[in-house]
mmCIF file of C-alpha atoms in Angstrom:
data_model
loop_
_atom_site.group_PDB
_atom_site.id
_atom_site.type_symbol
_atom_site.label_atom_id
_atom_site.label_comp_id
_atom_site.label_asym_id
_atom_site.label_seq_id
_atom_site.Cartn_x
_atom_site.Cartn_y
_atom_site.Cartn_z
ATOM 1 C CA GLU C 1 11.699 -7.602 24.786
ATOM 2 C CA THR C 2 12.671 -9.173 21.504
ATOM 3 C CA GLY C 3 12.597 -8.027 17.901
ATOM 4 C CA VAL C 4 11.628 -4.503 16.984
ATOM 5 C CA THR C 5 9.463 -2.422 19.301
ATOM 6 C CA GLN C 6 7.745 0.873 18.644
ATOM 7 C CA THR C 7 6.130 3.424 20.934
ATOM 8 C CA PRO C 8 3.564 4.775 21.109
ATOM 9 C CA ARG C 9 1.293 2.335 19.290
ATOM 10 C CA HIS C 10 -1.322 5.016 18.683
ATOM 11 C CA LEU C 11 -0.933 8.778 18.505
ATOM 12 C CA VAL C 12 -3.433 11.545 17.853
ATOM 13 C CA MET C 13 -2.034 15.014 17.341
ATOM 14 C CA GLY C 14 -3.083 18.403 16.126
ATOM 15 C CA MET C 15 -1.391 20.133 13.258
ATOM 16 C CA THR C 16 0.538 22.466 15.547
ATOM 17 C CA ASN C 17 1.815 19.786 17.929
ATOM 18 C CA LYS C 18 5.293 18.361 18.160
ATOM 19 C CA LYS C 19 5.641 14.668 18.938
ATOM 20 C CA SER C 20 8.178 11.896 18.491
ATOM 21 C CA LEU C 21 7.931 8.253 17.512
ATOM 22 C CA LYS C 22 10.409 5.825 19.000
ATOM 23 C CA CYS C 23 11.781 2.568 17.644
ATOM 24 C CA GLU C 24 14.121 0.127 19.339
ATOM 25 C CA GLN C 25 15.617 -3.024 17.899
ATOM 26 C CA HIS C 26 16.962 -5.908 19.979
ATOM 27 C CA LEU C 27 18.424 -7.917 17.084
ATOM 28 C CA GLY C 28 21.976 -6.568 16.952
ATOM 29 C CA HIS C 29 21.354 -4.943 13.584
ATOM 30 C CA ASN C 30 23.139 -1.853 12.306
ATOM 31 C CA ALA C 31 20.692 -0.493 9.754
ATOM 32 C CA MET C 32 17.297 0.980 10.614
ATOM 33 C CA TYR C 33 14.418 2.211 8.480
ATOM 34 C CA TRP C 34 11.260 4.289 8.652
ATOM 35 C CA TYR C 35 8.349 3.375 6.359
ATOM 36 C CA LYS C 36 4.942 4.941 5.885
ATOM 37 C CA GLN C 37 1.941 2.682 5.277
ATOM 38 C CA SER C 38 -1.121 4.500 3.972
ATOM 39 C CA ALA C 39 -4.414 2.962 2.968
ATOM 40 C CA LYS C 40 -4.418 1.591 -0.582
ATOM 41 C CA LYS C 41 -0.794 2.552 -1.217
ATOM 42 C CA PRO C 42 2.392 0.508 -1.113
ATOM 43 C CA LEU C 43 4.689 0.877 1.846
ATOM 44 C CA GLU C 44 6.876 3.888 1.236
ATOM 45 C CA LEU C 45 10.446 4.020 2.413
ATOM 46 C CA MET C 46 11.081 7.317 4.192
ATOM 47 C CA PHE C 47 14.515 7.188 5.771
ATOM 48 C CA VAL C 48 17.404 4.778 6.150
ATOM 49 C CA TYR C 49 20.177 4.848 8.696
ATOM 50 C CA SER C 50 23.229 2.650 8.310
ATOM 51 C CA LEU C 51 25.771 2.616 11.126
ATOM 52 C CA GLU C 52 23.935 5.619 12.601
ATOM 53 C CA GLU C 53 24.433 7.673 9.444
ATOM 54 C CA ARG C 54 21.459 8.747 7.347
ATOM 55 C CA VAL C 55 21.980 7.234 3.918
ATOM 56 C CA GLU C 56 18.554 7.751 2.381
ATOM 57 C CA ASN C 57 15.985 10.508 2.560
ATOM 58 C CA ASN C 58 13.269 9.542 0.132
ATOM 59 C CA SER C 59 11.975 13.048 -0.644
ATOM 60 C CA VAL C 60 10.282 13.282 2.717
ATOM 61 C CA PRO C 61 8.972 16.709 3.802
ATOM 62 C CA SER C 62 11.010 18.494 6.440
ATOM 63 C CA ARG C 63 8.149 18.283 8.941
ATOM 64 C CA PHE C 64 9.451 14.729 9.478
ATOM 65 C CA SER C 65 12.853 14.690 11.126
ATOM 66 C CA PRO C 66 14.628 11.413 11.916
ATOM 67 C CA GLU C 67 17.264 10.821 14.530
ATOM 68 C CA CYS C 68 19.441 7.773 15.178
ATOM 69 C CA PRO C 69 21.489 8.231 18.359
ATOM 70 C CA ASN C 70 22.866 4.676 18.280
ATOM 71 C CA SER C 71 22.419 1.482 16.293
ATOM 72 C CA SER C 72 19.572 0.262 18.509
ATOM 73 C CA HIS C 73 17.364 3.340 18.566
ATOM 74 C CA LEU C 74 15.592 5.368 15.921
ATOM 75 C CA PHE C 75 13.288 8.335 16.357
ATOM 76 C CA LEU C 76 10.955 10.201 14.057
ATOM 77 C CA HIS C 77 10.271 13.744 15.223
ATOM 78 C CA LEU C 78 7.026 15.232 13.964
ATOM 79 C CA HIS C 79 6.015 18.886 13.790
ATOM 80 C CA THR C 80 3.327 20.883 12.000
ATOM 81 C CA LEU C 81 1.939 17.791 10.306
ATOM 82 C CA GLN C 82 -0.957 17.730 7.863
ATOM 83 C CA PRO C 83 -4.049 15.497 7.966
ATOM 84 C CA GLU C 84 -2.726 13.601 4.934
ATOM 85 C CA ASP C 85 0.202 12.476 7.090
ATOM 86 C CA SER C 86 -2.168 10.227 9.018
ATOM 87 C CA ALA C 87 -0.897 6.685 8.451
ATOM 88 C CA LEU C 88 0.812 3.718 10.040
ATOM 89 C CA TYR C 89 4.507 4.416 10.541
ATOM 90 C CA LEU C 90 6.667 1.317 10.561
ATOM 91 C CA CYS C 91 10.194 0.879 11.758
ATOM 92 C CA ALA C 92 12.435 -1.920 10.520
ATOM 93 C CA SER C 93 15.994 -3.082 11.031
ATOM 94 C CA SER C 94 18.507 -5.297 9.263
ATOM 95 C CA GLN C 95 22.186 -5.909 8.915
ATOM 96 C CA ALA C 96 23.962 -3.368 6.738
ATOM 97 C CA PHE C 97 26.552 -4.095 4.031
ATOM 98 C CA THR C 98 24.827 -7.249 2.917
ATOM 99 C CA PRO C 99 21.440 -8.104 1.436
ATOM 100 C CA ASP C 100 19.454 -9.047 4.494
ATOM 101 C CA THR C 101 15.935 -9.535 5.714
ATOM 102 C CA GLN C 102 14.311 -6.497 7.273
ATOM 103 C CA TYR C 103 12.392 -7.109 10.485
ATOM 104 C CA PHE C 104 9.479 -4.846 11.233
ATOM 105 C CA GLY C 105 7.991 -3.396 14.364
ATOM 106 C CA PRO C 106 4.235 -3.237 15.021
ATOM 107 C CA GLY C 107 3.967 0.365 13.894
ATOM 108 C CA THR C 108 2.560 3.597 15.296
ATOM 109 C CA ARG C 109 -0.919 4.499 14.070
ATOM 110 C CA LEU C 110 -0.811 8.277 13.656
ATOM 111 C CA THR C 111 -3.880 10.456 13.272
ATOM 112 C CA VAL C 112 -3.437 14.136 12.526
ATOM 113 C CA LEU C 113 -6.483 16.267 13.251
ATOM 114 C CA ALA J 1 12.182 3.381 -11.932
ATOM 115 C CA GLN J 2 12.218 0.079 -10.129
ATOM 116 C CA SER J 3 8.740 -1.106 -9.218
ATOM 117 C CA VAL J 4 6.879 -4.082 -7.802
ATOM 118 C CA SER J 5 3.410 -5.062 -8.935
ATOM 119 C CA GLN J 6 0.938 -7.391 -7.267
ATOM 120 C CA HIS J 7 -1.806 -8.487 -9.602
ATOM 121 C CA ASN J 8 -4.728 -8.828 -7.245
ATOM 122 C CA HIS J 9 -5.903 -6.386 -4.609
ATOM 123 C CA HIS J 10 -8.384 -8.725 -2.945
ATOM 124 C CA VAL J 11 -8.681 -12.498 -3.236
ATOM 125 C CA ILE J 12 -11.530 -14.443 -1.663
ATOM 126 C CA LEU J 13 -11.282 -18.216 -1.270
ATOM 127 C CA SER J 14 -12.933 -21.041 0.584
ATOM 128 C CA GLU J 15 -10.933 -23.238 2.912
ATOM 129 C CA ALA J 16 -8.947 -25.998 1.140
ATOM 130 C CA ALA J 17 -8.798 -24.014 -2.100
ATOM 131 C CA SER J 18 -5.421 -23.485 -3.723
ATOM 132 C CA LEU J 19 -3.808 -20.066 -3.694
ATOM 133 C CA GLU J 20 -1.531 -18.271 -6.083
ATOM 134 C CA LEU J 21 -0.686 -14.586 -5.647
ATOM 135 C CA GLY J 22 1.195 -12.892 -8.420
ATOM 136 C CA CYS J 23 4.182 -10.590 -8.045
ATOM 137 C CA ASN J 24 6.220 -8.993 -10.811
ATOM 138 C CA TYR J 25 9.038 -6.509 -10.658
ATOM 139 C CA SER J 26 10.739 -4.270 -13.157
ATOM 140 C CA TYR J 27 14.507 -4.578 -12.983
ATOM 141 C CA GLY J 28 17.046 -6.592 -14.914
ATOM 142 C CA GLY J 29 19.753 -6.782 -12.309
ATOM 143 C CA THR J 30 20.337 -8.808 -9.184
ATOM 144 C CA VAL J 31 17.398 -8.923 -6.817
ATOM 145 C CA ASN J 32 16.480 -10.458 -3.506
ATOM 146 C CA LEU J 33 12.820 -11.320 -3.118
ATOM 147 C CA PHE J 34 10.509 -11.494 -0.131
ATOM 148 C CA TRP J 35 6.955 -12.198 0.795
ATOM 149 C CA TYR J 36 5.698 -10.649 4.010
ATOM 150 C CA VAL J 37 2.348 -11.273 5.679
ATOM 151 C CA GLN J 38 0.361 -8.967 7.936
ATOM 152 C CA TYR J 39 -2.325 -10.710 9.955
ATOM 153 C CA PRO J 40 -5.160 -8.526 11.269
ATOM 154 C CA GLY J 41 -3.849 -6.344 14.069
ATOM 155 C CA GLN J 42 -0.338 -7.724 13.835
ATOM 156 C CA HIS J 43 2.938 -6.488 12.411
ATOM 157 C CA LEU J 44 4.588 -7.464 9.147
ATOM 158 C CA GLN J 45 6.184 -10.890 9.351
ATOM 159 C CA LEU J 46 8.509 -12.602 6.922
ATOM 160 C CA LEU J 47 6.831 -15.495 5.122
ATOM 161 C CA LEU J 48 9.711 -16.523 2.891
ATOM 162 C CA LYS J 49 12.610 -15.129 0.916
ATOM 163 C CA TYR J 50 14.808 -15.857 -2.064
ATOM 164 C CA PHE J 51 18.432 -14.800 -2.205
ATOM 165 C CA SER J 52 20.055 -17.430 -4.446
ATOM 166 C CA GLY J 53 20.051 -21.128 -5.281
ATOM 167 C CA ASP J 54 16.926 -23.195 -5.809
ATOM 168 C CA PRO J 55 14.307 -20.853 -7.290
ATOM 169 C CA LEU J 56 11.543 -22.722 -5.484
ATOM 170 C CA VAL J 57 11.602 -21.591 -1.891
ATOM 171 C CA LYS J 58 9.548 -22.864 0.983
ATOM 172 C CA GLY J 59 8.407 -20.707 3.834
ATOM 173 C CA ILE J 60 6.400 -20.968 6.987
ATOM 174 C CA LYS J 61 2.861 -22.335 7.254
ATOM 175 C CA GLY J 62 3.053 -24.341 4.037
ATOM 176 C CA PHE J 63 3.684 -21.399 1.704
ATOM 177 C CA GLU J 64 6.110 -21.546 -1.175
ATOM 178 C CA ALA J 65 7.184 -19.210 -3.960
ATOM 179 C CA GLU J 66 8.932 -19.643 -7.275
ATOM 180 C CA PHE J 67 11.394 -17.166 -8.717
ATOM 181 C CA ILE J 68 11.207 -17.108 -12.511
ATOM 182 C CA LYS J 69 13.954 -14.771 -13.623
ATOM 183 C CA SER J 70 12.889 -14.662 -17.265
ATOM 184 C CA LYS J 71 9.439 -13.484 -16.244
ATOM 185 C CA PHE J 72 10.588 -11.145 -13.453
ATOM 186 C CA SER J 73 8.128 -12.940 -11.210
ATOM 187 C CA PHE J 74 7.994 -14.318 -7.692
ATOM 188 C CA ASN J 75 4.538 -15.810 -7.220
ATOM 189 C CA LEU J 76 3.344 -17.085 -3.865
ATOM 190 C CA ARG J 77 1.491 -20.397 -3.623
ATOM 191 C CA LYS J 78 -0.212 -22.591 -1.104
ATOM 192 C CA PRO J 79 -1.971 -25.824 -2.123
ATOM 193 C CA SER J 80 -4.698 -25.656 0.516
ATOM 194 C CA VAL J 81 -5.547 -22.468 2.414
ATOM 195 C CA GLN J 82 -6.983 -22.249 5.905
ATOM 196 C CA TRP J 83 -9.199 -19.666 7.547
ATOM 197 C CA SER J 84 -6.162 -18.578 9.582
ATOM 198 C CA ASP J 85 -4.405 -17.517 6.361
ATOM 199 C CA THR J 86 -6.711 -14.507 6.157
ATOM 200 C CA ALA J 87 -4.282 -11.601 6.035
ATOM 201 C CA GLU J 88 -2.653 -9.076 3.743
ATOM 202 C CA TYR J 89 0.307 -10.322 1.723
ATOM 203 C CA PHE J 90 3.107 -8.110 0.466
ATOM 204 C CA CYS J 91 5.706 -8.877 -2.126
ATOM 205 C CA ALA J 92 8.946 -6.946 -1.692
ATOM 206 C CA VAL J 93 12.095 -6.685 -3.748
ATOM 207 C CA LEU J 94 15.578 -5.670 -2.693
ATOM 208 C CA PHE J 95 17.165 -4.132 -5.747
ATOM 209 C CA ASN J 96 20.856 -4.701 -5.216
ATOM 210 C CA ALA J 97 22.754 -1.533 -5.887
ATOM 211 C CA GLY J 98 26.015 -3.307 -5.174
ATOM 212 C CA GLY J 99 28.337 -1.626 -2.757
ATOM 213 C CA THR J 100 25.670 0.216 -0.815
ATOM 214 C CA SER J 101 25.521 -0.255 2.892
ATOM 215 C CA TYR J 102 21.812 -0.936 3.202
ATOM 216 C CA GLY J 103 18.881 -2.553 1.453
ATOM 217 C CA LYS J 104 16.339 -0.360 -0.298
ATOM 218 C CA LEU J 105 13.250 -2.541 -0.124
ATOM 219 C CA THR J 106 10.445 -1.803 -2.586
ATOM 220 C CA PHE J 107 6.997 -3.166 -1.807
ATOM 221 C CA GLY J 108 4.038 -4.090 -3.944
ATOM 222 C CA GLN J 109 0.663 -2.655 -3.085
ATOM 223 C CA GLY J 110 -0.416 -5.732 -1.150
ATOM 224 C CA THR J 111 -3.078 -8.399 -1.657
ATOM 225 C CA ILE J 112 -5.799 -8.949 0.905
ATOM 226 C CA LEU J 113 -6.667 -12.629 1.218
ATOM 227 C CA THR J 114 -9.970 -13.565 2.795
ATOM 228 C CA VAL J 115 -10.573 -17.253 3.459
ATOM 229 C CA HIS J 116 -14.090 -18.366 4.277
ATOM 230 C CA PRO J 117 -14.508 -21.414 6.536
#
């Protein structure tokens, strides 16, 4: 596969469930990002990892927990979510240490019941 | 706080009409500028970008954008739209913090373009 892939593409979960979103980039990048895309709101940056180190946590509630085990993989662990967390979650990657284009995955459409 | 503003939420055009989508940002420092497009059911794709040099940049599918530093603007244009240009368009700005190891991209709220055949 090429580019940035995300799984699953759709996820429905209850408020007491625990689930994880997965992102993988095949571009040789060393910075990865999680964004949240809600209806009628701008994309919101959630987390940034650069060289596998978290460098940005944009005031995201602790019920979202990111993990970056290596430069190609990024996870978003979800637990005890709220219905207002329903959104499209996008992963992106780029080169670190230089202004660079971010390349986006197709997203995971999350619905919290 | 740094912000990005897109003037129109929804633009409706007929095929062959000219398009201009506005984008303004609030920041006086060095910026890198992007336009992304999201076609129905597809992921965000880069349309064009400005890093330095000629402020008039050309992208894919006949789109272009002009960076006007004095106006803090990066408007997207296309002389003649097609039905296949129906999509949502996002302006994004990389506010260079200088010395950081990543790019904090700030997006506008998006403009939905509907082109009627």
